Structure formats: C-alpha cells, structure tokens
mmCIF file of C-alpha atoms and ligand atoms in Angstrom:
data_model
loop_
_atom_site.group_PDB
_atom_site.id
_atom_site.type_symbol
_atom_site.label_atom_id
_atom_site.label_comp_id
_atom_site.label_asym_id
_atom_site.label_seq_id
_atom_site.Cartn_x
_atom_site.Cartn_y
_atom_site.Cartn_z
ATOM 1 C CA MET A 1 -6.484 -46.443 -33.887
ATOM 2 C CA LYS A 2 -6.536 -42.992 -32.284
ATOM 3 C CA LYS A 3 -3.602 -42.096 -30.035
ATOM 4 C CA ILE A 4 -4.374 -43.314 -26.505
ATOM 5 C CA GLN A 5 -4.558 -40.633 -23.831
ATOM 6 C CA MET A 6 -4.798 -40.925 -20.053
ATOM 7 C CA VAL A 7 -7.628 -38.381 -20.196
ATOM 8 C CA ASP A 8 -9.191 -37.150 -23.466
ATOM 9 C CA LEU A 9 -10.517 -33.652 -22.844
ATOM 10 C CA GLN A 10 -10.311 -32.595 -26.497
ATOM 11 C CA GLY A 11 -12.591 -35.426 -27.575
ATOM 12 C CA GLN A 12 -15.065 -34.658 -24.812
ATOM 13 C CA TYR A 13 -15.129 -30.967 -25.750
ATOM 14 C CA GLN A 14 -16.185 -31.677 -29.335
ATOM 15 C CA ALA A 15 -19.601 -32.939 -28.207
ATOM 16 C CA ILE A 16 -20.436 -29.812 -26.175
ATOM 17 C CA LYS A 17 -18.409 -27.318 -28.179
ATOM 18 C CA GLU A 18 -21.225 -25.038 -29.379
ATOM 19 C CA GLN A 19 -22.803 -24.743 -25.969
ATOM 20 C CA VAL A 20 -19.487 -24.081 -24.227
ATOM 21 C CA ASN A 21 -18.372 -21.540 -26.802
ATOM 22 C CA GLN A 22 -21.680 -19.734 -26.721
ATOM 23 C CA SER A 23 -21.862 -19.464 -22.951
ATOM 24 C CA LEU A 24 -18.226 -18.358 -22.722
ATOM 25 C CA THR A 25 -18.953 -15.621 -25.241
ATOM 26 C CA GLU A 26 -21.933 -14.565 -23.135
ATOM 27 C CA VAL A 27 -19.775 -14.317 -20.016
ATOM 28 C CA ILE A 28 -17.188 -12.235 -21.851
ATOM 29 C CA GLU A 29 -19.815 -9.934 -23.374
ATOM 30 C CA SER A 30 -21.578 -9.473 -20.038
ATOM 31 C CA ALA A 31 -18.203 -8.933 -18.275
ATOM 32 C CA ALA A 32 -19.667 -10.624 -15.169
ATOM 33 C CA PHE A 33 -16.421 -12.484 -14.583
ATOM 34 C CA VAL A 34 -16.661 -12.903 -10.821
ATOM 35 C CA ASN A 35 -19.768 -14.036 -8.921
ATOM 36 C CA GLY A 36 -21.815 -13.653 -12.104
ATOM 37 C CA PRO A 37 -25.167 -15.318 -12.781
ATOM 38 C CA GLN A 38 -23.449 -18.407 -14.200
ATOM 39 C CA VAL A 39 -21.949 -19.166 -10.799
ATOM 40 C CA HIS A 40 -25.276 -18.922 -9.004
ATOM 41 C CA LYS A 41 -27.056 -20.997 -11.633
ATOM 42 C CA PHE A 42 -24.379 -23.676 -11.465
ATOM 43 C CA GLN A 43 -24.608 -23.699 -7.694
ATOM 44 C CA GLU A 44 -28.366 -24.355 -7.869
ATOM 45 C CA GLU A 45 -28.022 -26.990 -10.557
ATOM 46 C CA LEU A 46 -25.387 -28.854 -8.575
ATOM 47 C CA GLU A 47 -27.523 -28.646 -5.415
ATOM 48 C CA ASN A 48 -30.356 -30.262 -7.364
ATOM 49 C CA TYR A 49 -28.144 -32.934 -8.856
ATOM 50 C CA LEU A 50 -26.574 -33.907 -5.537
ATOM 51 C CA GLY A 51 -29.668 -33.483 -3.402
ATOM 52 C CA ALA A 52 -27.606 -31.110 -1.253
ATOM 53 C CA LYS A 53 -29.174 -28.186 0.571
ATOM 54 C CA HIS A 54 -26.121 -25.996 0.040
ATOM 55 C CA VAL A 55 -23.326 -25.938 -2.518
ATOM 56 C CA ILE A 56 -20.662 -23.275 -2.019
ATOM 57 C CA PRO A 57 -18.400 -22.960 -5.072
ATOM 58 C CA CYS A 58 -14.737 -22.120 -4.474
ATOM 59 C CA ALA A 59 -11.403 -21.946 -6.271
ATOM 60 C CA ASN A 60 -10.228 -25.568 -6.132
ATOM 61 C CA GLY A 61 -10.599 -28.857 -4.278
ATOM 62 C CA THR A 62 -7.745 -28.182 -1.875
ATOM 63 C CA ASP A 63 -9.302 -24.871 -0.799
ATOM 64 C CA ALA A 64 -12.631 -26.669 -0.429
ATOM 65 C CA LEU A 65 -11.102 -29.044 2.142
ATOM 66 C CA GLN A 66 -9.374 -26.238 4.007
ATOM 67 C CA ILE A 67 -12.491 -24.075 4.098
ATOM 68 C CA ALA A 68 -14.642 -27.005 5.263
ATOM 69 C CA MET A 69 -12.272 -27.520 8.204
ATOM 70 C CA MET A 70 -12.222 -23.782 8.973
ATOM 71 C CA GLY A 71 -16.025 -23.713 8.843
ATOM 72 C CA LEU A 72 -16.272 -26.493 11.413
ATOM 73 C CA GLY A 73 -14.133 -24.425 13.755
ATOM 74 C CA LEU A 74 -11.408 -27.042 14.186
ATOM 75 C CA LYS A 75 -8.590 -25.713 16.388
ATOM 76 C CA PRO A 76 -4.808 -26.267 16.435
ATOM 77 C CA GLY A 77 -4.030 -29.557 18.139
ATOM 78 C CA ASP A 78 -7.329 -31.181 17.164
ATOM 79 C CA GLU A 79 -6.673 -34.579 15.628
ATOM 80 C CA VAL A 80 -8.091 -35.364 12.211
ATOM 81 C CA ILE A 81 -8.037 -38.937 10.964
ATOM 82 C CA THR A 82 -7.582 -39.596 7.250
ATOM 83 C CA ALA A 83 -6.271 -42.222 4.853
ATOM 84 C CA ASP A 84 -2.573 -42.889 4.316
ATOM 85 C CA PHE A 85 -3.319 -43.746 0.686
ATOM 86 C CA THR A 86 -4.657 -40.604 -1.010
ATOM 87 C CA PHE A 87 -3.576 -37.457 -2.803
ATOM 88 C CA ALA A 88 -1.531 -35.201 -0.504
ATOM 89 C CA ALA A 89 -4.073 -32.338 -0.609
ATOM 90 C CA THR A 90 -6.177 -34.117 1.978
ATOM 91 C CA VAL A 91 -3.465 -34.192 4.634
ATOM 92 C CA GLU A 92 -1.829 -30.950 3.531
ATOM 93 C CA VAL A 93 -4.714 -28.724 4.613
ATOM 94 C CA ILE A 94 -4.983 -30.492 7.973
ATOM 95 C CA ALA A 95 -1.333 -29.685 8.646
ATOM 96 C CA LEU A 96 -1.627 -26.177 7.233
ATOM 97 C CA LEU A 97 -4.363 -25.325 9.745
ATOM 98 C CA GLN A 98 -2.091 -26.671 12.498
ATOM 99 C CA LEU A 99 -4.488 -29.497 13.181
ATOM 100 C CA THR A 100 -2.818 -32.858 13.775
ATOM 101 C CA PRO A 101 -3.139 -35.285 10.864
ATOM 102 C CA VAL A 102 -3.541 -38.898 11.942
ATOM 103 C CA LEU A 103 -2.963 -41.185 8.977
ATOM 104 C CA VAL A 104 -4.463 -44.662 9.021
ATOM 105 C CA ASP A 105 -4.353 -47.688 6.751
ATOM 106 C CA VAL A 106 -6.816 -48.527 3.969
ATOM 107 C CA GLU A 107 -8.671 -51.638 2.856
ATOM 108 C CA LYS A 108 -6.978 -53.906 0.359
ATOM 109 C CA ASP A 109 -10.028 -54.497 -1.829
ATOM 110 C CA THR A 110 -11.418 -50.951 -2.151
ATOM 111 C CA PHE A 111 -8.295 -48.839 -1.403
ATOM 112 C CA ASN A 112 -10.525 -46.824 0.951
ATOM 113 C CA ILE A 113 -9.992 -45.879 4.598
ATOM 114 C CA ASP A 114 -10.339 -48.870 6.945
ATOM 115 C CA PRO A 115 -13.018 -48.315 9.612
ATOM 116 C CA GLU A 116 -11.200 -50.669 12.007
ATOM 117 C CA ALA A 117 -8.056 -48.566 11.678
ATOM 118 C CA ILE A 118 -10.097 -45.417 12.345
ATOM 119 C CA LYS A 119 -11.416 -46.916 15.583
ATOM 120 C CA LYS A 120 -7.897 -47.730 16.778
ATOM 121 C CA ALA A 121 -6.662 -44.202 16.051
ATOM 122 C CA ILE A 122 -9.316 -42.347 18.044
ATOM 123 C CA THR A 123 -8.078 -40.426 21.103
ATOM 124 C CA PRO A 124 -9.744 -37.789 23.310
ATOM 125 C CA LYS A 125 -8.281 -35.172 20.921
ATOM 126 C CA THR A 126 -9.880 -36.627 17.788
ATOM 127 C CA LYS A 127 -12.347 -34.187 16.243
ATOM 128 C CA ALA A 128 -12.945 -35.303 12.674
ATOM 129 C CA ILE A 129 -12.630 -38.077 10.106
ATOM 130 C CA VAL A 130 -11.882 -37.357 6.452
ATOM 131 C CA PRO A 131 -12.834 -40.314 4.272
ATOM 132 C CA VAL A 132 -11.718 -40.003 0.642
ATOM 133 C CA HIS A 133 -13.883 -41.742 -1.968
ATOM 134 C CA LEU A 134 -10.732 -42.888 -3.680
ATOM 135 C CA PHE A 135 -10.604 -43.547 -7.426
ATOM 136 C CA GLY A 136 -14.365 -42.892 -7.499
ATOM 137 C CA GLN A 137 -15.567 -45.573 -5.102
ATOM 138 C CA ALA A 138 -17.574 -44.637 -2.030
ATOM 139 C CA ALA A 139 -15.836 -45.390 1.260
ATOM 140 C CA ASN A 140 -17.664 -47.520 3.846
ATOM 141 C CA MET A 141 -19.973 -44.738 5.049
ATOM 142 C CA ASP A 142 -22.221 -47.023 7.123
ATOM 143 C CA ALA A 143 -19.273 -47.832 9.390
ATOM 144 C CA ILE A 144 -17.731 -44.356 9.277
ATOM 145 C CA MET A 145 -20.961 -42.540 10.200
ATOM 146 C CA GLU A 146 -21.522 -45.011 13.022
ATOM 147 C CA ILE A 147 -18.035 -44.423 14.449
ATOM 148 C CA ALA A 148 -18.472 -40.655 14.099
ATOM 149 C CA LYS A 149 -21.788 -40.742 15.928
ATOM 150 C CA GLU A 150 -20.445 -42.882 18.733
ATOM 151 C CA HIS A 151 -17.408 -40.619 19.307
ATOM 152 C CA ASN A 152 -19.051 -37.305 18.401
ATOM 153 C CA LEU A 153 -16.745 -36.605 15.443
ATOM 154 C CA TYR A 154 -17.268 -34.517 12.312
ATOM 155 C CA VAL A 155 -17.155 -36.282 8.962
ATOM 156 C CA ILE A 156 -15.657 -34.334 6.045
ATOM 157 C CA GLU A 157 -15.956 -36.280 2.790
ATOM 158 C CA ASP A 158 -13.215 -35.635 0.249
ATOM 159 C CA ASN A 159 -15.295 -36.317 -2.845
ATOM 160 C CA ALA A 160 -12.814 -34.913 -5.388
ATOM 161 C CA GLN A 161 -12.677 -38.287 -7.152
ATOM 162 C CA GLY A 162 -16.199 -39.521 -6.460
ATOM 163 C CA ILE A 163 -18.663 -36.965 -7.798
ATOM 164 C CA GLY A 164 -21.838 -38.654 -9.018
ATOM 165 C CA ALA A 165 -21.367 -41.862 -7.010
ATOM 166 C CA ASN A 166 -24.242 -43.125 -4.874
ATOM 167 C CA TYR A 167 -23.824 -44.684 -1.477
ATOM 168 C CA HIS A 168 -26.381 -47.309 -0.527
ATOM 169 C CA PHE A 169 -26.880 -47.627 3.219
ATOM 170 C CA LYS A 170 -27.663 -50.914 4.901
ATOM 171 C CA ASP A 171 -31.189 -49.656 5.592
ATOM 172 C CA GLY A 172 -31.820 -49.363 1.836
ATOM 173 C CA SER A 173 -31.570 -45.567 1.563
ATOM 174 C CA SER A 174 -29.104 -44.064 -0.878
ATOM 175 C CA ILE A 175 -27.375 -40.680 -0.922
ATOM 176 C CA LYS A 176 -24.845 -39.117 -3.279
ATOM 177 C CA THR A 177 -21.298 -39.174 -1.927
ATOM 178 C CA GLY A 178 -20.229 -35.821 -0.535
ATOM 179 C CA VAL A 179 -23.634 -35.175 1.045
ATOM 180 C CA ILE A 180 -23.482 -37.926 3.669
ATOM 181 C CA GLY A 181 -21.165 -36.423 6.295
ATOM 182 C CA ASP A 182 -21.340 -32.991 7.945
ATOM 183 C CA VAL A 183 -19.650 -31.494 4.912
ATOM 184 C CA GLY A 184 -18.269 -32.704 1.572
ATOM 185 C CA THR A 185 -15.812 -31.223 -0.876
ATOM 186 C CA THR A 186 -14.958 -31.660 -4.514
ATOM 187 C CA SER A 187 -12.549 -30.496 -7.194
ATOM 188 C CA PHE A 188 -13.324 -29.478 -10.774
ATOM 189 C CA PHE A 189 -9.709 -29.939 -11.897
ATOM 190 C CA PRO A 190 -9.899 -30.707 -15.649
ATOM 191 C CA SER A 191 -9.196 -34.437 -15.314
ATOM 192 C CA LYS A 192 -11.766 -35.059 -12.572
ATOM 193 C CA ASN A 193 -15.098 -36.707 -13.466
ATOM 194 C CA LEU A 194 -16.735 -33.261 -13.576
ATOM 195 C CA GLY A 195 -13.872 -31.047 -14.679
ATOM 196 C CA CYS A 196 -13.759 -27.437 -15.796
ATOM 197 C CA TYR A 197 -11.110 -25.861 -18.057
ATOM 198 C CA GLY A 198 -8.889 -24.619 -15.274
ATOM 199 C CA ASP A 199 -9.294 -24.768 -11.502
ATOM 200 C CA GLY A 200 -12.480 -24.989 -9.508
ATOM 201 C CA GLY A 201 -13.989 -26.631 -6.467
ATOM 202 C CA ALA A 202 -17.032 -26.740 -4.214
ATOM 203 C CA ILE A 203 -18.179 -27.489 -0.691
ATOM 204 C CA PHE A 204 -21.492 -29.244 0.060
ATOM 205 C CA THR A 205 -23.522 -29.346 3.251
ATOM 206 C CA ASN A 206 -27.088 -29.780 4.462
ATOM 207 C CA ASN A 207 -26.348 -27.712 7.585
ATOM 208 C CA ASP A 208 -27.681 -24.126 7.271
ATOM 209 C CA GLU A 209 -25.418 -22.667 9.956
ATOM 210 C CA LEU A 210 -22.292 -24.277 8.536
ATOM 211 C CA ALA A 211 -23.229 -23.093 5.027
ATOM 212 C CA TYR A 212 -23.589 -19.541 6.359
ATOM 213 C CA MET A 213 -20.171 -19.738 8.065
ATOM 214 C CA ILE A 214 -18.543 -21.104 4.919
ATOM 215 C CA ARG A 215 -20.094 -18.484 2.601
ATOM 216 C CA GLY A 216 -18.385 -15.866 4.748
ATOM 217 C CA ILE A 217 -15.079 -17.694 4.968
ATOM 218 C CA VAL A 218 -14.701 -17.980 1.171
ATOM 219 C CA ASN A 219 -15.225 -14.209 0.982
ATOM 220 C CA HIS A 220 -12.573 -12.824 3.389
ATOM 221 C CA GLY A 221 -14.640 -13.638 6.462
ATOM 222 C CA MET A 222 -17.270 -11.058 5.478
ATOM 223 C CA TYR A 223 -20.894 -11.583 6.435
ATOM 224 C CA GLU A 224 -21.696 -7.939 5.898
ATOM 225 C CA ARG A 225 -19.761 -5.837 3.396
ATOM 226 C CA TYR A 226 -16.434 -4.672 4.911
ATOM 227 C CA HIS A 227 -17.197 -6.250 8.272
ATOM 228 C CA HIS A 228 -14.711 -9.068 8.826
ATOM 229 C CA ASP A 229 -15.995 -11.316 11.611
ATOM 230 C CA VAL A 230 -13.604 -14.223 11.135
ATOM 231 C CA VAL A 231 -10.308 -14.746 9.327
ATOM 232 C CA GLY A 232 -11.314 -15.918 5.888
ATOM 233 C CA VAL A 233 -9.759 -16.555 2.496
ATOM 234 C CA ASN A 234 -10.408 -15.475 -1.073
ATOM 235 C CA SER A 235 -11.626 -18.542 -2.892
ATOM 236 C CA ARG A 236 -13.975 -18.198 -5.864
ATOM 237 C CA LEU A 237 -15.136 -20.227 -8.820
ATOM 238 C CA ASP A 238 -14.993 -17.815 -11.736
ATOM 239 C CA SER A 239 -17.921 -17.310 -14.090
ATOM 240 C CA MET A 240 -16.182 -18.831 -17.138
ATOM 241 C CA GLN A 241 -15.514 -22.064 -15.267
ATOM 242 C CA ALA A 242 -19.095 -22.090 -13.975
ATOM 243 C CA ALA A 243 -20.383 -21.699 -17.542
ATOM 244 C CA ILE A 244 -18.311 -24.703 -18.654
ATOM 245 C CA LEU A 245 -19.463 -26.757 -15.679
ATOM 246 C CA ARG A 246 -23.094 -25.916 -16.479
ATOM 247 C CA ALA A 247 -22.617 -27.375 -19.945
ATOM 248 C CA LYS A 248 -21.027 -30.518 -18.503
ATOM 249 C CA LEU A 249 -23.195 -31.239 -15.449
ATOM 250 C CA PRO A 250 -26.192 -32.570 -17.458
ATOM 251 C CA ASN A 251 -23.762 -35.086 -19.003
ATOM 252 C CA LEU A 252 -22.168 -36.216 -15.731
ATOM 253 C CA ASP A 253 -24.191 -39.422 -15.385
ATOM 254 C CA ALA A 254 -23.506 -40.298 -19.030
ATOM 255 C CA TYR A 255 -19.805 -39.539 -18.497
ATOM 256 C CA ASN A 256 -19.731 -41.794 -15.439
ATOM 257 C CA ASN A 257 -21.550 -44.528 -17.370
ATOM 258 C CA ALA A 258 -18.992 -44.316 -20.176
ATOM 259 C CA ARG A 259 -16.249 -44.775 -17.553
ATOM 260 C CA LYS A 260 -18.105 -47.742 -16.089
ATOM 261 C CA LYS A 261 -18.428 -49.352 -19.548
ATOM 262 C CA ALA A 262 -14.697 -48.972 -20.116
ATOM 263 C CA ALA A 263 -14.033 -50.447 -16.667
ATOM 264 C CA GLU A 264 -16.230 -53.450 -17.452
ATOM 265 C CA ARG A 265 -14.326 -54.076 -20.679
ATOM 266 C CA TYR A 266 -11.009 -53.875 -18.872
ATOM 267 C CA THR A 267 -12.141 -56.179 -16.076
ATOM 268 C CA ALA A 268 -13.504 -58.791 -18.490
ATOM 269 C CA ALA A 269 -10.173 -58.885 -20.347
ATOM 270 C CA PHE A 270 -8.136 -59.362 -17.144
ATOM 271 C CA LYS A 271 -10.473 -61.870 -15.515
ATOM 272 C CA ASP A 272 -8.289 -64.923 -16.166
ATOM 273 C CA ASN A 273 -4.960 -63.301 -15.399
ATOM 274 C CA LYS A 274 -3.648 -64.743 -12.135
ATOM 275 C CA HIS A 275 -1.232 -61.873 -11.536
ATOM 276 C CA ILE A 276 -3.758 -59.096 -11.855
ATOM 277 C CA ILE A 277 -6.341 -58.050 -9.297
ATOM 278 C CA THR A 278 -9.042 -55.901 -10.905
ATOM 279 C CA PRO A 279 -10.983 -53.212 -9.002
ATOM 280 C CA VAL A 280 -13.596 -54.565 -6.614
ATOM 281 C CA ILE A 281 -16.992 -52.852 -6.532
ATOM 282 C CA LEU A 282 -18.622 -53.321 -3.159
ATOM 283 C CA GLY A 283 -22.401 -53.481 -3.347
ATOM 284 C CA GLU A 284 -24.339 -51.616 -6.020
ATOM 285 C CA GLU A 285 -22.526 -50.732 -9.227
ATOM 286 C CA ASP A 286 -23.223 -47.007 -8.970
ATOM 287 C CA THR A 287 -21.098 -46.714 -5.816
ATOM 288 C CA HIS A 288 -18.072 -46.523 -8.152
ATOM 289 C CA VAL A 289 -17.648 -43.803 -10.802
ATOM 290 C CA PHE A 290 -14.166 -44.909 -11.913
ATOM 291 C CA HIS A 291 -12.202 -41.709 -11.617
ATOM 292 C CA GLN A 292 -9.308 -44.121 -12.018
ATOM 293 C CA TYR A 293 -9.214 -47.748 -13.159
ATOM 294 C CA THR A 294 -6.554 -49.189 -10.896
ATOM 295 C CA LEU A 295 -5.100 -52.693 -11.071
ATOM 296 C CA ARG A 296 -2.867 -54.513 -8.635
ATOM 297 C CA ILE A 297 0.010 -56.363 -10.313
ATOM 298 C CA THR A 298 0.911 -59.107 -7.858
ATOM 299 C CA ASN A 299 3.971 -60.741 -9.444
ATOM 300 C CA GLY A 300 6.413 -57.903 -8.860
ATOM 301 C CA LYS A 301 6.265 -56.652 -12.452
ATOM 302 C CA ARG A 302 4.461 -53.349 -11.809
ATOM 303 C CA ASP A 303 7.445 -51.064 -12.443
ATOM 304 C CA ALA A 304 8.496 -53.042 -15.521
ATOM 305 C CA LEU A 305 4.914 -52.836 -16.806
ATOM 306 C CA VAL A 306 4.900 -49.044 -16.454
ATOM 307 C CA LYS A 307 8.002 -48.903 -18.635
ATOM 308 C CA HIS A 308 6.612 -51.405 -21.151
ATOM 309 C CA LEU A 309 3.351 -49.466 -21.537
ATOM 310 C CA GLN A 310 5.258 -46.235 -22.059
ATOM 311 C CA GLU A 311 7.304 -47.916 -24.789
ATOM 312 C CA ASN A 312 4.036 -48.922 -26.447
ATOM 313 C CA ALA A 313 2.584 -45.390 -26.307
ATOM 314 C CA ILE A 314 0.064 -46.369 -23.637
ATOM 315 C CA PRO A 315 -0.040 -43.753 -20.892
ATOM 316 C CA CYS A 316 -0.527 -44.970 -17.333
ATOM 317 C CA GLY A 317 -0.113 -43.676 -13.801
ATOM 318 C CA VAL A 318 0.947 -44.879 -10.379
ATOM 319 C CA TYR A 319 -1.454 -43.364 -7.875
ATOM 320 C CA TYR A 320 0.154 -43.216 -5.380
ATOM 321 C CA PRO A 321 3.807 -44.299 -5.316
ATOM 322 C CA ILE A 322 4.666 -43.239 -1.739
ATOM 323 C CA PRO A 323 2.461 -43.606 1.358
ATOM 324 C CA LEU A 324 1.755 -40.244 2.976
ATOM 325 C CA HIS A 325 3.152 -41.393 6.328
ATOM 326 C CA LEU A 326 6.569 -41.793 4.652
ATOM 327 C CA GLN A 327 6.540 -38.369 2.996
ATOM 328 C CA LYS A 328 9.068 -35.958 4.494
ATOM 329 C CA ALA A 329 6.401 -33.344 5.178
ATOM 330 C CA TYR A 330 4.109 -35.708 7.074
ATOM 331 C CA LYS A 331 6.439 -38.070 8.922
ATOM 332 C CA ASP A 332 5.573 -38.552 12.582
ATOM 333 C CA GLU A 333 7.382 -40.670 15.122
ATOM 334 C CA ARG A 334 4.050 -42.030 16.316
ATOM 335 C CA TYR A 335 3.551 -43.925 13.061
ATOM 336 C CA LYS A 336 4.505 -47.600 13.150
ATOM 337 C CA GLU A 337 5.171 -49.463 9.906
ATOM 338 C CA GLU A 338 3.107 -52.469 10.973
ATOM 339 C CA ASN A 339 0.040 -50.217 11.040
ATOM 340 C CA PHE A 340 0.402 -49.426 7.335
ATOM 341 C CA GLU A 341 0.657 -52.917 5.907
ATOM 342 C CA VAL A 342 -1.902 -52.372 3.159
ATOM 343 C CA THR A 343 -0.682 -48.975 1.952
ATOM 344 C CA ASN A 344 2.894 -50.209 1.989
ATOM 345 C CA LEU A 345 1.836 -53.091 -0.259
ATOM 346 C CA LEU A 346 -0.422 -51.074 -2.574
ATOM 347 C CA VAL A 347 2.234 -48.499 -3.446
ATOM 348 C CA LYS A 348 4.280 -51.351 -4.946
ATOM 349 C CA GLU A 349 1.413 -53.023 -6.823
ATOM 350 C CA VAL A 350 -0.975 -50.393 -8.179
ATOM 351 C CA ILE A 351 -1.139 -49.089 -11.712
ATOM 352 C CA SER A 352 -3.897 -46.960 -13.213
ATOM 353 C CA LEU A 353 -4.791 -47.429 -16.883
ATOM 354 C CA PRO A 354 -6.207 -44.779 -19.247
ATOM 355 C CA MET A 355 -9.714 -43.884 -18.066
ATOM 356 C CA HIS A 356 -11.975 -41.265 -19.620
ATOM 357 C CA THR A 357 -15.267 -40.806 -21.395
ATOM 358 C CA GLU A 358 -13.938 -41.200 -24.925
ATOM 359 C CA LEU A 359 -12.116 -44.563 -24.701
ATOM 360 C CA GLU A 360 -12.790 -46.750 -27.727
ATOM 361 C CA GLU A 361 -13.198 -50.537 -27.776
ATOM 362 C CA GLU A 362 -10.226 -50.893 -30.089
ATOM 363 C CA GLN A 363 -8.029 -48.893 -27.711
ATOM 364 C CA ILE A 364 -9.107 -50.961 -24.712
ATOM 365 C CA ALA A 365 -8.410 -54.169 -26.654
ATOM 366 C CA PHE A 366 -4.893 -52.951 -27.453
ATOM 367 C CA ILE A 367 -4.230 -51.872 -23.860
ATOM 368 C CA THR A 368 -5.498 -55.104 -22.304
ATOM 369 C CA LYS A 369 -3.611 -57.292 -24.783
ATOM 370 C CA THR A 370 -0.399 -55.375 -24.150
ATOM 371 C CA VAL A 371 -0.835 -55.724 -20.371
ATOM 372 C CA ASN A 372 -1.795 -59.409 -20.454
ATOM 373 C CA ASP A 373 1.032 -60.343 -22.852
ATOM 374 C CA PHE A 374 3.589 -58.616 -20.640
ATOM 375 C CA VAL A 375 2.391 -59.624 -17.192
ATOM 376 C CA GLY A 376 1.911 -63.272 -18.220
ATOM 377 C CA GLU A 377 -1.321 -65.066 -17.486
ATOM 378 C CA SER A 378 -0.069 -67.985 -15.416
HETATM 379 C C1 PLP B 401 -7.702 -33.602 -6.947
HETATM 380 C C2 PLP B 401 -7.858 -33.893 -5.509
HETATM 381 C C3 PLP B 401 -7.853 -32.889 -4.536
HETATM 382 C C4 PLP B 401 -7.464 -31.466 -4.821
HETATM 383 O O1 PLP B 401 -8.144 -30.828 -5.802
HETATM 384 P P1 PLP B 401 -7.508 -29.527 -6.518
HETATM 385 O O2 PLP B 401 -8.685 -28.945 -7.220
HETATM 386 O O3 PLP B 401 -6.439 -29.982 -7.415
HETATM 387 O O4 PLP B 401 -7.017 -28.618 -5.440
HETATM 388 C C5 PLP B 401 -8.089 -33.246 -3.229
HETATM 389 N N1 PLP B 401 -8.300 -34.513 -2.868
HETATM 390 C C6 PLP B 401 -8.299 -35.518 -3.763
HETATM 391 C C7 PLP B 401 -8.540 -36.905 -3.301
HETATM 392 C C8 PLP B 401 -8.066 -35.242 -5.111
HETATM 393 O O5 PLP B 401 -8.034 -36.249 -5.990
#
C-alpha cells in the first residue's frame, strides 16, 4: 500500500505533468510573469465554468475576502455576521477593516452557518452576511438570501472550500456556489479543491459596477494609470499560477467526483458504527465537493483517535479545534456561551480523514478499519 497522505499533490501532478511543464516553460520564455495572457485566459475559463459574469483573480483567498468587503464599501463599525466554526481568515479580514465581526453558531448536521442564529444577530448596524461553504458543502442559501433580502444585507460567500459545488434552490434552479450572493471569493491554496502550486485566489460577481470597483482595488486603487481614486491593495495572481490552474480547471469536476467516491466509501464503512456520525449531504449530491471528509466521534474518543491514527501512519486533522469566539483575537464580551452550543460541541468531536483525488480503495479500507477497530462499534 502507498503511504497515506492527507493531500496527495505529487500523485495528482503526474497526470497533468506534461501540460503543466509545457505551459510553465512558455510563461518563463515569454517573461510575461505578471498580468500575462495566462491570467486573462484563466479568468475567462473560470467565468465560463462558474457561470459568473466577472472573475477577478488575486493573490490569495484571504485577500479575496478583504477586497470583496472593500469593494462593497463597508465602513468601520458596520456589523458583519459570519460563522463561529470556520477558518480564521473569514473573521480576520472583517476585523482588519475595522468592521465589527458578529460570530454566530452553526448547524450540527452540515457544520454550516445557522440561518436562525443569523436572524437573531441582526441589528440596525448589520450590513453583510458571510456564509462559508464549509468542508465543501453549500450553506443554506435559500434561507440566507431570503434573510439578506428582507434586511437589505450584502451576502459575501466564502467559497474557498466549496469550488465546483452546485446549490439547488427550492424553485428548482441551480447555481454554482460563490456566484449566488453579491460577491463570492475563493482560494487556490495548493490543498484546496482547485489548488495552484503556491498562493492564489479570486473574487466572483455578476455585478458590473462592483467588478469595476474591485478591479481597481486589486491594483492600488487605480482606474486610470497613476490616478489613485480609492485606497487599494496590490493583490495579483501570477502568470505561473494561472498556467497551472488552467491545466487543472478542466479536471475540477473529475477531481470533485473522485473526492465524492472516496467519501462514499468512507461513509459506507462507518454506517454501522454507533459512535460515529458521518457527513450529512443535504439535498442533491453535488451540493458537497468534500474539501474535507469530517466525522463526529461521539463517545469522547476523538483526541485518543487522533493519536492512534498518527501511530498508524494515517494523517488526520482537527478542523477546527477552537471556536473563533474563544480565540484571544476575536473575544467579545457580547458573546454568550449558550449561543455557541453547536460549535462548542463540534470542536470536541470532529476529525477530518485523508481526502484527495488520489485515494486508493486499499488505503480507505485500512483507514476505516483502523478507525472502526479503535472507536468500537457498539
Ligand atoms: C483557505 C481558506 C481561506 C483563505 O485562503 P488563503 O488562500 O489561504 O488566504 C479563507 N476561508 C476559508 C474558509 C478557507 O478554507
């Protein structure tokens, strides 16, 4: 059996090696390292894939979130509601822009932001909601868009973990995650579902005016050369990363299907284990692209399991071990523990197993047997 990895980027590279190597050589020979043709072509190809009117590439997924919020013109003191159970980047940029982060609880079955908790957190200062499509599963966008409409709030989708997922609305229509709200963001960090070989990110929107604003913001606030109309940033996807992403984008659906297959195998093997709750897919199967495959271990053995897997050379991760509302940087006296019941529980129960496009049946069998034997089935 091949050594098990949390993410197998070497294996994935082998299948697209010639194309990647060739296009990297082309970039180097052309010396169009910044804003070269590869970046523009990738932008168009991603627009087509997502069905988004505008894709604006940038340097990473954290910048993408920050720039989206700058583009919407959010002002210090504006309240922005987001999930307590997510990667810190989401809340970090809210705080950095001197907006007020308002963390709310998530749903136990999907790990995604709880629309009821959003409703309770709305005040006259609330300006935006940031749902995160956590672990690759679309958040409840029917409810979130309804709340946003009713209260006149912006929706900024953090789609760093969900690229390629489809959301199916109650009325039967379906849209790719990231293109549902006013603006969406993603990350091309190597381990993400569409990862480059370094850092990268992008912002999506169907709003022409917002796209125009954002294109200036990523480029030092310039709309005309050397005229700086707003305070901007320098945030670019470089041409080498764009060339790699162009080689990978046509494979994204196949990559996501490979993840789904692995998830199905895992879930089948854990089905009879009373102490394990497997990921729940709400609605259509393509609403989940399994950025992570995350179990809940309900008999208190999560930490011991982490250690046991490590001893058996099975990598795993705890995403996330501490709720954001308890992090030193984001503590706020307004937060009450009873409002974070689900996050407080999840941080003790969750464990993410190896998940990537190259997982083999034999590896999954070994992982699931090791987990089941240790956790105990009854
Ligand atoms: C990875 C990630 C980000 C940040 O992306 P970077 O490219 O690492 O800056 C933001 N939000 C979520 C939910 C992520 O998983």
